[in-house]
Structures are given as structure tokens and as C-alpha cells.
Coordinates of C-alpha atoms in Angstrom, one line a residue:
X1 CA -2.1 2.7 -17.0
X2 CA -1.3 2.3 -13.4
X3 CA -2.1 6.0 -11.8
X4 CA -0.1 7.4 -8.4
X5 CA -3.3 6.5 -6.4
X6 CA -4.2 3.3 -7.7
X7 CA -0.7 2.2 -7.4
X8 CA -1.1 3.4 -2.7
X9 CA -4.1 1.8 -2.8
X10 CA -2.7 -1.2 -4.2
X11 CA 0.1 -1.3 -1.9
X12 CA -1.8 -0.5 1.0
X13 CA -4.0 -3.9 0.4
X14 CA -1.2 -6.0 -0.1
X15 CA 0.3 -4.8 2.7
X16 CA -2.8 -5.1 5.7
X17 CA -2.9 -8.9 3.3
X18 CA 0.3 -9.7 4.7
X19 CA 0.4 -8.7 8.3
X20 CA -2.6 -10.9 8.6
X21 CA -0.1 -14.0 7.7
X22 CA 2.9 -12.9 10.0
X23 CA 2.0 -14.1 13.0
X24 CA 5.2 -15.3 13.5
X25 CA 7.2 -12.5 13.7
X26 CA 9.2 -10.8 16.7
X27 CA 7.3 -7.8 18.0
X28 CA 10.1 -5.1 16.6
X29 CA 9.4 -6.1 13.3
X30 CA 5.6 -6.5 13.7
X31 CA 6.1 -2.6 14.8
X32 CA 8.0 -1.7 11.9
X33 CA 5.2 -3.1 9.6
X34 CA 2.7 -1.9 11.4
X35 CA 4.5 1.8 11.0
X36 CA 4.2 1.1 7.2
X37 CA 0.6 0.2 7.2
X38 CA 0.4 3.6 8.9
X39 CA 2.3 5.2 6.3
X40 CA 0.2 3.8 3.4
X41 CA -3.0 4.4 4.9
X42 CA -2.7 8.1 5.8
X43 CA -1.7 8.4 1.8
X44 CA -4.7 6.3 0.9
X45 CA -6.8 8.4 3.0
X46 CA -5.7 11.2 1.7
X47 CA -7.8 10.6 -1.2
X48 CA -11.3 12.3 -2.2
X49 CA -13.5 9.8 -0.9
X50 CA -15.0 9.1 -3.9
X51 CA -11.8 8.2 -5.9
X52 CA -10.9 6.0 -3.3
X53 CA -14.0 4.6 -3.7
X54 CA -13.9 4.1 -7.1
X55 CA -10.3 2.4 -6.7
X56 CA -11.1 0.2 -4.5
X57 CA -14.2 -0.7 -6.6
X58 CA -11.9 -1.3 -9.5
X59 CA -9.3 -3.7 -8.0
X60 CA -9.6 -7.6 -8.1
X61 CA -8.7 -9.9 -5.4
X62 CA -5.3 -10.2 -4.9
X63 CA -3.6 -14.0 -5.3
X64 CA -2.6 -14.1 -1.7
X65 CA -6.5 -13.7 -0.9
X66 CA -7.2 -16.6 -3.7
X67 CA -4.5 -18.9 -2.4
X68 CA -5.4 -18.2 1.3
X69 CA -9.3 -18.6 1.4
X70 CA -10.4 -20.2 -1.8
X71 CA -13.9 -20.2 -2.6
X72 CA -14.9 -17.6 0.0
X73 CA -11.9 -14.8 -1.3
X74 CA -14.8 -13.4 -2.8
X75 CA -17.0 -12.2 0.0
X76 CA -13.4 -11.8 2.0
X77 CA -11.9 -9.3 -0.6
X78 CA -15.5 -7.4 -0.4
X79 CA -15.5 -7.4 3.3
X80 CA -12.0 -6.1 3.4
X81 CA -11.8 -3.1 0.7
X82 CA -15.9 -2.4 2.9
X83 CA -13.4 -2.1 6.0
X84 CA -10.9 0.2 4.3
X85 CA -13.0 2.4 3.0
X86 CA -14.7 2.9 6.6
X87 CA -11.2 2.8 8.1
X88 CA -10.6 6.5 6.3
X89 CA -14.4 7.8 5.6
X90 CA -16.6 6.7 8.4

């Protein structure tokens, strides 16, 4: 079962996943994802640390980080739920 928190945290990943890959876009609607990122991160770090912890523990790398980097999505998806967590506890 998919709980509230797992379900931000989730989101949240996906989301920082695909404002790496739109380089392309004008700068209002870079803004207006970047305001979402905001939006899910404040929630995410709303958490108990050690819940978030434990999500982000939990979770698999996503496809787009399989597709995008291949062997090394591995040490990639470590690296970036690493940065999360000390974006909101460090």
C-alpha cells in the first residue's frame, strides 16, 4: 500500500528527475517547475527525519534514471536520494 508520505516522496523524486532533462524550456516555465519542486520539497521535509529516511531507503530507481544513465543509475539514484535527505536534515 502506497502511504500519503511515500506517495510526496515519490513525487518529489520524479519531479527534481525531470527538471534535470528540461533544459530546453523557456525561463517562465522553468520557474513554474521550479515553484513545484518547492512545493513538494517543503511537504517532503516536513517529515520526521527518520521516516524520510526510511522512504527514501525503500524506493527503487526510477526508469527515467535507468534509461538516462544506464549502468551507473545505481550509484546516481544513491547519490541523489544522499542529496535529498541533506537538502531537508543537514
Amino acid at each position: 500500500m502506497i502511504t500519503k508520505s511515500k506517495l510526496i516522496i515519490y513525487v518529489l523524486v520524479v519531479a527534481l528527475i525531470l527538471s534535470f532533462a528540461l533544459h530546453g524550456y523557456t525561463l517562465g516555465q522553468t520557474n513554474a517547475l521550479t515553484e513545484q519542486n518547492m512545493l513538494l520539497l517543503n511537504l517532503a521535509c516536513s517529515l520526521d527525519s527518520a521516516e524520510f529516511k526510511n522512504l527514501l531507503d525503500a524506493m527503487d530507481s526510477t526508469d527515467d534514471f535507468k534509461q538516462l544513465l544506464g549502468e551507473k543509475h545505481e550509484a546516481a539514484w544513491a547519490f541523489h536520494k544522499d542529496r535529498l535527505y541533506a537538502t531537508c536534515y543537514n
